[in-house]
Every structure is written in structure tokens, then in C-alpha cells.
Short mmCIF file of C-alpha atoms in Angstrom, two decimals:
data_model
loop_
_atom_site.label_atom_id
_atom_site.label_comp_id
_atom_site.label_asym_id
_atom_site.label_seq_id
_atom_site.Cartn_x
_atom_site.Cartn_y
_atom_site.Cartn_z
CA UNK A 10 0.00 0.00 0.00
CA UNK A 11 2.11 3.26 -1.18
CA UNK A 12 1.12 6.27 1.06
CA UNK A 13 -1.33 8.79 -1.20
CA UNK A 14 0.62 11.59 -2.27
CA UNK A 15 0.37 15.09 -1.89
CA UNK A 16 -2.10 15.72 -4.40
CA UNK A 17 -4.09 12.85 -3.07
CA UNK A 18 -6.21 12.19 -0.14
CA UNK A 19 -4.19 11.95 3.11
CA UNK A 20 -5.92 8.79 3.76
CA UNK A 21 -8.88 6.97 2.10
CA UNK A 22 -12.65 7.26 2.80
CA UNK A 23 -12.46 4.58 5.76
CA UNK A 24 -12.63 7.31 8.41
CA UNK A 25 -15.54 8.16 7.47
CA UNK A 26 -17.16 5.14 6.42
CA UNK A 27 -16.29 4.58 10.37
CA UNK A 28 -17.58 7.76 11.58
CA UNK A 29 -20.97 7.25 9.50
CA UNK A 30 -21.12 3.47 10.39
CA UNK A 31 -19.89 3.19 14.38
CA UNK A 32 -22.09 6.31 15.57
CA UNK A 33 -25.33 6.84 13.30
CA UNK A 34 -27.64 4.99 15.49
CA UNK A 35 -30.81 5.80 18.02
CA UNK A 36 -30.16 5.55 21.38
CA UNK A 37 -32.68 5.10 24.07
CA UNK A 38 -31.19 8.33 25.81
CA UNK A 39 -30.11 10.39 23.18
CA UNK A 40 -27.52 12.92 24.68
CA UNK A 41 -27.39 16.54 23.06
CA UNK A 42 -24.52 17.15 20.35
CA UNK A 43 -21.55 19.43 21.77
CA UNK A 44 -19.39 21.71 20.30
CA UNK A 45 -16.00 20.96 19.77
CA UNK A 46 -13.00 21.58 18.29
CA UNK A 47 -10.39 19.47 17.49
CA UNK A 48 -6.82 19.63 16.20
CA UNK A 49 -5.15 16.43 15.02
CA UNK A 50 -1.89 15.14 13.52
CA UNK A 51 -1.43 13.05 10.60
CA UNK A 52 1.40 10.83 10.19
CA UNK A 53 3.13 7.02 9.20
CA UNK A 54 4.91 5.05 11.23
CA UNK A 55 6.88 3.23 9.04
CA UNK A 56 7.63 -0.57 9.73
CA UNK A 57 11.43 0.05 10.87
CA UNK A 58 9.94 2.89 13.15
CA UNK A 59 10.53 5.68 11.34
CA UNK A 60 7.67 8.86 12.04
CA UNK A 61 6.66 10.70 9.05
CA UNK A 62 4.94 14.02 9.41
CA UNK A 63 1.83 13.89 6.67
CA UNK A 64 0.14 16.82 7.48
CA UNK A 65 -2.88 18.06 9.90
CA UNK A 66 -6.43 17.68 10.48
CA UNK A 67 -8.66 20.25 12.17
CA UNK A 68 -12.48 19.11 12.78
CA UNK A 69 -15.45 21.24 14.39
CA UNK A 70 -17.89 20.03 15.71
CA UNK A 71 -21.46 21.74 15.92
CA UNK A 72 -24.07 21.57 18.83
CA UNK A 73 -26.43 21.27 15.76
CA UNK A 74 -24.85 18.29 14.61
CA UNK A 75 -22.96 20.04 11.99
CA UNK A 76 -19.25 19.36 11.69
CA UNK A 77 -16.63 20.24 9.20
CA UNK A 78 -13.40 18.43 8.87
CA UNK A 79 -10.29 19.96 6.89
CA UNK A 80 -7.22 18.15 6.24
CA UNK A 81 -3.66 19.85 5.33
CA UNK A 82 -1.10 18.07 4.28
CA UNK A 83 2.60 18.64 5.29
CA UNK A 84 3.15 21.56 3.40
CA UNK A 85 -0.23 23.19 4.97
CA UNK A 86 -2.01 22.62 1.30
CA UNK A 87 -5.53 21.77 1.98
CA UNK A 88 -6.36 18.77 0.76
CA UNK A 89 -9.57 17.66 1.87
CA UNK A 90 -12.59 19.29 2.93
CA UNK A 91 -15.53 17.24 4.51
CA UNK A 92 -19.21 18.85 5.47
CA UNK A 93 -21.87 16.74 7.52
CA UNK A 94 -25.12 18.75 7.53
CA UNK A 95 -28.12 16.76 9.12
CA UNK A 96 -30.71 19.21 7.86
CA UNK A 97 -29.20 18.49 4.01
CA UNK A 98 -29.38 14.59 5.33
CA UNK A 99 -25.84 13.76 4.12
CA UNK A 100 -21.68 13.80 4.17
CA UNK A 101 -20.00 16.26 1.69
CA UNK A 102 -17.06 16.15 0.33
CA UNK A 103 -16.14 19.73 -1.11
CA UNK A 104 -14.29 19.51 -4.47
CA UNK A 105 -13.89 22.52 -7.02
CA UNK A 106 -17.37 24.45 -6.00
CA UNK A 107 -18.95 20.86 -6.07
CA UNK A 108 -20.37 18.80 -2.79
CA UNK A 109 -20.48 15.92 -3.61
CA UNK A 110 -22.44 13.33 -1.38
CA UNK A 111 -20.36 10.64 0.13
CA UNK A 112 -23.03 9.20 2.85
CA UNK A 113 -26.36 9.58 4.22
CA UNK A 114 -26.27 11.51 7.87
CA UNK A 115 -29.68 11.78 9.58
CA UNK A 116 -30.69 14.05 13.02
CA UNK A 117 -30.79 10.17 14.60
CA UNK A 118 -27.27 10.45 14.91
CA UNK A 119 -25.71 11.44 18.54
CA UNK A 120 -22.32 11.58 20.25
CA UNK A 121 -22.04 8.44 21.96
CA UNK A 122 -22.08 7.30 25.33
CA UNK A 123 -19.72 5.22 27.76
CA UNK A 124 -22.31 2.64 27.91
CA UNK A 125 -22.64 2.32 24.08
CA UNK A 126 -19.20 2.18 23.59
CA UNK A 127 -18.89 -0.21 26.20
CA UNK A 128 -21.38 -2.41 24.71
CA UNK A 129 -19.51 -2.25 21.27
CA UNK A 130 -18.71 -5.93 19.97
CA UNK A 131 -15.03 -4.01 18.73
CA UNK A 132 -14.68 -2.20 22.59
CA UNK A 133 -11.46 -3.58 23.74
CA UNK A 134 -10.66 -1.29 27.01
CA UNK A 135 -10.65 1.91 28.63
CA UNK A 136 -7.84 4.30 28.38
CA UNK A 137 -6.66 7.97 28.93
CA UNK A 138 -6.84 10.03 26.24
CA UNK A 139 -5.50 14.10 26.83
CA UNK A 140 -6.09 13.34 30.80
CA UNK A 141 -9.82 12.10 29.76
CA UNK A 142 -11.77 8.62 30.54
CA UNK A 143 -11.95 7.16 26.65
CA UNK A 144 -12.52 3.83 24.75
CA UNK A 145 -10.72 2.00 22.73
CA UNK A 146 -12.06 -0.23 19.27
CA UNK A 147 -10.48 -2.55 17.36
CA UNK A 148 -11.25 -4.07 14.21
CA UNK A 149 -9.26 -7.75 13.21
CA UNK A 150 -9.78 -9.51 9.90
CA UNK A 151 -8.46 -12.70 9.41
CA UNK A 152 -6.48 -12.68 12.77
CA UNK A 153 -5.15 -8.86 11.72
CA UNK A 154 -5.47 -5.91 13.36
CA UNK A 155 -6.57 -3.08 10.41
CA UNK A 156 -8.21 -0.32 12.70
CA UNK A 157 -8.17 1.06 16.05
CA UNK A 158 -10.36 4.02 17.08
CA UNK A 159 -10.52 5.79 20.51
CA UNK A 160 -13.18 7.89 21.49
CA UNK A 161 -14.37 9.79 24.26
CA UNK A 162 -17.95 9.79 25.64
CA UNK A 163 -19.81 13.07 23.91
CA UNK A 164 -17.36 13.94 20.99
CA UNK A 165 -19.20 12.22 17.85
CA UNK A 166 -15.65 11.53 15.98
CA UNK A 167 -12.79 9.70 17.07
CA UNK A 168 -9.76 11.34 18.64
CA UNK A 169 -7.55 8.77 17.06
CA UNK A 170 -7.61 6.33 14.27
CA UNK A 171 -5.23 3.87 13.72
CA UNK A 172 -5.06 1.99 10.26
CA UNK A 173 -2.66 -1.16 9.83
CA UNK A 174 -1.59 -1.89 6.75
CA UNK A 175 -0.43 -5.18 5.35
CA UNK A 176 3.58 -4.05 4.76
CA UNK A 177 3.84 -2.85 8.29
CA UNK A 178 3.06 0.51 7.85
CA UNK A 179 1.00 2.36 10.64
CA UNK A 180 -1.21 5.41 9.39
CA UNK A 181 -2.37 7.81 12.56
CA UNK A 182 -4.71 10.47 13.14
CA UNK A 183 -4.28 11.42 16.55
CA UNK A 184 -5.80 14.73 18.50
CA UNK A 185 -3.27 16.80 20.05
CA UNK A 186 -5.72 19.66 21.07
CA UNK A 187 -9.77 19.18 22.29
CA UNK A 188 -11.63 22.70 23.21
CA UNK A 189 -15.27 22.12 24.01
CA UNK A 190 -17.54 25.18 22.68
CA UNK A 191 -19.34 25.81 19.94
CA UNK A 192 -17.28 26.69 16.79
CA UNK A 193 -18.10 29.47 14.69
CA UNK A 194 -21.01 29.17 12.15
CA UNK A 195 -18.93 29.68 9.20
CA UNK A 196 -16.65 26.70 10.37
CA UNK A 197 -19.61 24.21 9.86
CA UNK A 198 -22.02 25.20 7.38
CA UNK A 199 -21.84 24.27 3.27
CA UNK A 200 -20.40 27.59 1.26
CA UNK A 201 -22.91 29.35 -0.74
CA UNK A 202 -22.85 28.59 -4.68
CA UNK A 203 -21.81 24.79 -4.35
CA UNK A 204 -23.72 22.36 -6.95
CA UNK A 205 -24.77 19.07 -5.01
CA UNK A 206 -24.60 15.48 -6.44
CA UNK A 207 -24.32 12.33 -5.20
CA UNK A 208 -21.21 10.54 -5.52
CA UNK A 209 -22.52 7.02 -7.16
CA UNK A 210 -25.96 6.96 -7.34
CA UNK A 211 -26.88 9.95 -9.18
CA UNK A 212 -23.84 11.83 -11.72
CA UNK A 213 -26.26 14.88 -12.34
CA UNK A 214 -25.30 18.07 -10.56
CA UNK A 215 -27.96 19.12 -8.63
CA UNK A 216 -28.47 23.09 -7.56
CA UNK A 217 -28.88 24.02 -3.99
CA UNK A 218 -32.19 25.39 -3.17
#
């Protein structure tokens, strides 16, 4: 697996497949979104050790349920830009005035709790993450370990993802900063003048209302 390059995604869509997959669910107690912002590092750990800087990640996080994630890579070129808007019902990713629909994201989506992430069939433990109570998640196909997420009770994403590949080759994005409060509006909302489509299913552009 060669690592993507700089005009490339910093890492493929499994992230957010994740994201979408582990936490868009309906809780019996439904705790209220929080705001957050989050500033992560991106880098390889290469099988004989070596630590390779690939760039940043900054993600806020709406009390709407809105959240924006931007990722630089190590030259501070953005390379990525990814919208969630529940009231638009999907996952954007922004590309040359386009947002283009990568997933479905629906209001019955919440941060999670201890207790669900507890009851997790991929919880493996508790740990300390930045001097808070979090839980770890591991995914293992055919006796590998590919992914390991932690995440902290009442932040919706991750604060570190872990993805194994088959040379040796560790990928990382791992919080360095967490500051609860709600980020500014212009950090989580779609930009005016985008044309919508859907990724797959439908090629057509489709205006925004």
C-alpha cells in the first residue's frame, strides 16, 4: 500500500465510512450534540519505526450536529474538505465548488455514550486520552489488526484512528488539542454557490435550493 501523495487524499474514505457506520444509530437516551474543536496530527509510522509528518487535520464540531473536517497536508495545502449537515441529510465532500455526497447523515445520529461504547462488539478497554476517561475499538480480519479508534464519551468523531496496513506501515490520526464550545457558524455550514450530487448513485449536478 504506497502512502497517497500530496495531491491525493491523506488517507482513504475509511474514516468516514467509520464515523458514519460506528455512531449513526438511536439511542434510548439520546444525549445533546456538543461543540468541539479538534486539532489532530497526521502521520506514518513506518515498519522500521521511522515517524513521518503527513500533514494536519482540524475538525469542528457543531451543537447542531454540523461538523466540518479539513485536512492539510505537510506543506499546509488543503487537501480535503468534509461537510456533515443533518438538515441536508448527508456527508459532503467539497471539491472545485462541487459537494459531492459521500453518505447519508440523519438528526438520529448522537455523540455516543460510555455505555454504548462499552457495549460495542469491537470495545477492547478503557484508556486515557489528553487526561480524559476514553474507549478503545479494534477491528481484526483474518487474525489482523486493520483499525483502532478511541473515542471519548460526547465527541461524535474519534480522537484517534489507527489503520494497519499489510507491509507494516501504521497510518495515525491522533488529537493533540480538544476545546469544548461551539465553533463558529462559518466553520460548519456548506459555502454558498456549491452544486450538489451524489457521488454514485446519481452523476447529475444538482443546484442548492
Amino acid at each position: 500500500m504506497a502512502y497517497p501523495n500530496d495531491k491525493q487524499l491523506l488517507f482513504a474514505f475509511s474514516p468516514l465510512l467509520l464515523l458514519v457506520f460506528a455512531f449513526s444509530y438511536v439511542q434510548k437516551t439520546e444525549p445533546t450534540w456538543k461543540g468541539h474543536t479538534i486539532e489532530s496530527r497526521i502521520y506514518q509510522v513506518k515498519p522500521d519505526g521511522e515517524i513521518v509528518e503527513r500533514g494536519t487535520e482540524s475538525t469542528y464540531i457543531s451543537q447542531t450536529g454540523k461538523w466540518r473536517k479539513v485536512q492539510r497536508n505537510a506543506q499546509n495545502e488543503v487537501t480535503q474538505v468534509i461537510i456533515a449537515d443533518p438538515a441536508k441529510g448527508g456527508v459532503f465532500n467539497i471539491i472545485s465548488g462541487q459537494a459531492i455526497r459521500m453518505a447519508s447523515f440523519s438528526n438520529s445520529s448522537r455523540p455516543p455514550t460510555a455505555e454504548r461504547l462499552k457495549s460495542n462488539s469491537q470495545f477492547v478497554g478503557e484508556v486515557s486520552f489528553l487526561g480524559l476517561k476514553a474507549y478503545a475499538q479494534r477491528v481484526v480480519e483474518d487474525g489482523r489488526v486493520v483499525i483502532e479508534a478511541i473515542s471519548i464519551p460526547g465527541i461524535t468523531q474519534p480522537v484517534k484512528y489507527t489503520n494497519y496496513d499489510e507491509e507494516g506501515s501504521v497510518y495515525v490520526i491522533e488529537a493533540v488539542s480538544i476545546i469544548e464550545g461551539e465553533p463558529p457558524i462559518d466553520q460548519v455550514k456548506l459555502p454558498a454557490n456549491l452544486t450538489e450530487r451524489d457521488a454514485i448513485l446519481d452523476p447529475r449536478p444538482k443546484p442548492r435550493n
